[in-house]
């Protein structure tokens, strides 16, 4: 299985879309838990890192530094 490299402020796609219909999430905090915010409605969700890596499909946009 490939290792997914994600960083703060990246936009990711999850395996299941948010109930608002959007499947674009911006990572806003990283640590043992990862907090991400829905790009469609602004709702934020926190997931444990292990669960996040399992549910993440792909990175849509890398954050430019």
Coordinates of N, CA and C in Angstrom, one line a residue:
X1 N 0.8 -1.2 0.0 CA 0.0 0.0 0.0 C 0.9 1.2 0.0
X2 N 0.5 2.2 -0.8 CA 1.4 3.4 -0.9 C 1.1 4.3 0.3
X3 N 2.2 5.0 0.7 CA 2.1 6.0 1.8 C 1.6 7.3 1.3
X4 N 0.6 7.8 1.9 CA 0.0 9.1 1.4 C 0.7 10.2 2.1
X5 N 1.2 11.1 1.4 CA 1.9 12.3 1.9 C 1.0 13.5 1.9
X6 N 0.5 13.9 3.0 CA -0.3 15.1 3.1 C 0.3 16.1 4.1
X7 N -0.1 17.3 4.0 CA 0.5 18.4 4.8 C -0.6 19.4 5.2
X8 N -0.3 20.3 6.1 CA -1.2 21.3 6.5 C -1.7 22.1 5.3
X9 N -3.0 22.5 5.3 CA -3.6 23.3 4.2 C -3.7 22.6 2.9
X10 N -3.4 21.3 2.8 CA -3.7 20.6 1.5 C -5.2 20.4 1.4
X11 N -5.7 20.2 0.2 CA -7.1 19.9 -0.1 C -7.1 18.5 -0.5
X12 N -7.9 17.7 0.2 CA -8.0 16.2 0.0 C -9.4 15.8 -0.4
X13 N -9.5 14.6 -1.0 CA -10.8 14.0 -1.3 C -10.9 12.8 -0.5
X14 N -12.0 12.6 0.2 CA -12.3 11.4 1.0 C -13.0 10.4 0.2
X15 N -13.1 9.1 0.7 CA -13.8 8.1 0.0 C -15.3 8.3 -0.1
X16 N -15.9 9.0 0.9 CA -17.3 9.3 0.9 C -17.5 10.8 1.0
X17 N -18.4 11.4 0.1 CA -18.6 12.8 0.2 C -19.3 13.3 1.4
X18 N -19.2 14.5 1.7 CA -19.9 15.2 2.9 C -21.4 15.2 2.5
X19 N -22.3 15.2 3.5 CA -23.7 15.2 3.2 C -24.1 16.5 2.4
X20 N -23.3 17.6 2.4 CA -23.7 18.8 1.7 C -23.5 18.6 0.2
X21 N -22.8 17.5 -0.2 CA -22.6 17.2 -1.6 C -21.2 17.4 -2.1
X22 N -20.3 18.1 -1.3 CA -19.0 18.4 -1.7 C -18.0 17.4 -1.1
X23 N -17.0 17.1 -1.9 CA -16.0 16.1 -1.5 C -14.6 16.8 -1.6
X24 N -14.5 18.0 -1.0 CA -13.2 18.7 -1.0 C -13.0 19.2 0.5
X25 N -11.9 18.7 1.1 CA -11.7 19.0 2.5 C -10.3 19.7 2.6
X26 N -10.2 20.8 3.4 CA -8.9 21.4 3.6 C -8.4 21.0 5.0
X27 N -7.2 20.5 5.1 CA -6.6 20.2 6.4 C -6.2 21.5 7.1
X28 N -6.8 21.7 8.3 CA -6.5 22.9 9.0 C -5.7 22.7 10.3
X29 N -5.6 21.4 10.8 CA -4.8 21.2 11.9 C -4.3 19.7 11.9
X30 N -3.0 19.5 12.2 CA -2.4 18.2 12.2 C -1.8 17.9 13.5
X31 N -1.8 16.7 13.9 CA -1.2 16.2 15.1 C -1.6 14.7 15.2
X32 N -1.9 14.2 16.4 CA -2.4 12.9 16.5 C -3.8 12.8 15.9
X33 N -4.5 13.9 15.9 CA -5.8 14.0 15.3 C -5.6 15.0 14.1
X34 N -6.5 14.8 13.1 CA -6.4 15.7 12.0 C -7.8 16.4 11.9
X35 N -7.8 17.8 11.9 CA -9.0 18.5 11.7 C -9.0 19.0 10.3
X36 N -10.2 18.8 9.6 CA -10.4 19.3 8.3 C -11.7 20.0 8.1
X37 N -11.7 20.9 7.2 CA -12.9 21.8 7.0 C -13.4 21.5 5.6
X38 N -14.8 21.3 5.5 CA -15.4 21.1 4.2 C -15.4 22.4 3.4
X39 N -14.9 22.3 2.2 CA -14.8 23.5 1.3 C -16.2 24.0 0.9
X40 N -17.2 23.1 0.9 CA -18.6 23.5 0.5 C -19.3 24.3 1.5
X41 N -19.5 23.7 2.7 CA -20.3 24.3 3.7 C -19.6 24.9 4.9
X42 N -18.3 24.6 5.0 CA -17.5 25.2 6.1 C -17.5 24.3 7.4
X43 N -18.2 23.2 7.4 CA -18.2 22.3 8.6 C -16.9 21.7 8.8
X44 N -16.4 21.7 10.1 CA -15.1 21.1 10.4 C -15.3 19.8 11.1
X45 N -14.4 18.8 10.9 CA -14.5 17.5 11.4 C -13.1 17.1 11.9
X46 N -13.0 16.4 13.0 CA -11.7 15.9 13.5 C -11.7 14.4 13.5
X47 N -10.6 13.8 12.9 CA -10.5 12.4 12.9 C -9.1 12.0 13.4
X48 N -9.0 10.8 14.1 CA -7.7 10.3 14.4 C -6.9 10.1 13.1
X49 N -5.6 10.3 13.2 CA -4.7 10.2 12.0 C -4.8 8.9 11.3
X50 N -4.9 7.8 12.1 CA -5.0 6.5 11.5 C -6.3 6.3 10.7
X51 N -7.4 6.8 11.2 CA -8.7 6.7 10.5 C -8.7 7.6 9.3
X52 N -8.1 8.8 9.4 CA -8.0 9.8 8.3 C -7.2 9.1 7.1
X53 N -6.1 8.5 7.4 CA -5.3 7.9 6.3 C -6.0 6.8 5.6
X54 N -6.9 6.1 6.4 CA -7.6 5.0 5.8 C -8.8 5.5 5.0
X55 N -9.4 6.6 5.4 CA -10.6 7.1 4.6 C -10.2 8.1 3.5
X56 N -9.0 8.6 3.5 CA -8.6 9.5 2.4 C -8.4 8.8 1.1
X57 N -8.9 9.4 0.0 CA -8.8 8.9 -1.3 C -7.6 9.4 -2.0
X58 N -7.5 10.7 -2.1 CA -6.3 11.4 -2.8 C -6.2 12.8 -2.4
X59 N -5.0 13.4 -2.8 CA -4.8 14.8 -2.5 C -5.2 15.5 -3.8
X60 N -6.0 16.5 -3.7 CA -6.5 17.3 -4.9 C -5.5 18.5 -5.1
X61 N -5.1 19.2 -4.1 CA -4.2 20.4 -4.2 C -3.2 20.3 -3.1
X62 N -2.0 20.5 -3.5 CA -0.9 20.7 -2.5 C -0.8 22.1 -2.1
X63 N -0.5 22.4 -0.8 CA -0.4 23.8 -0.4 C 1.0 24.4 -0.8
X64 N 0.9 25.5 -1.4 CA 2.2 26.2 -1.8 C 2.7 27.0 -0.7
X65 N 4.0 26.9 -0.4 CA 4.6 27.6 0.7 C 5.2 28.9 0.3

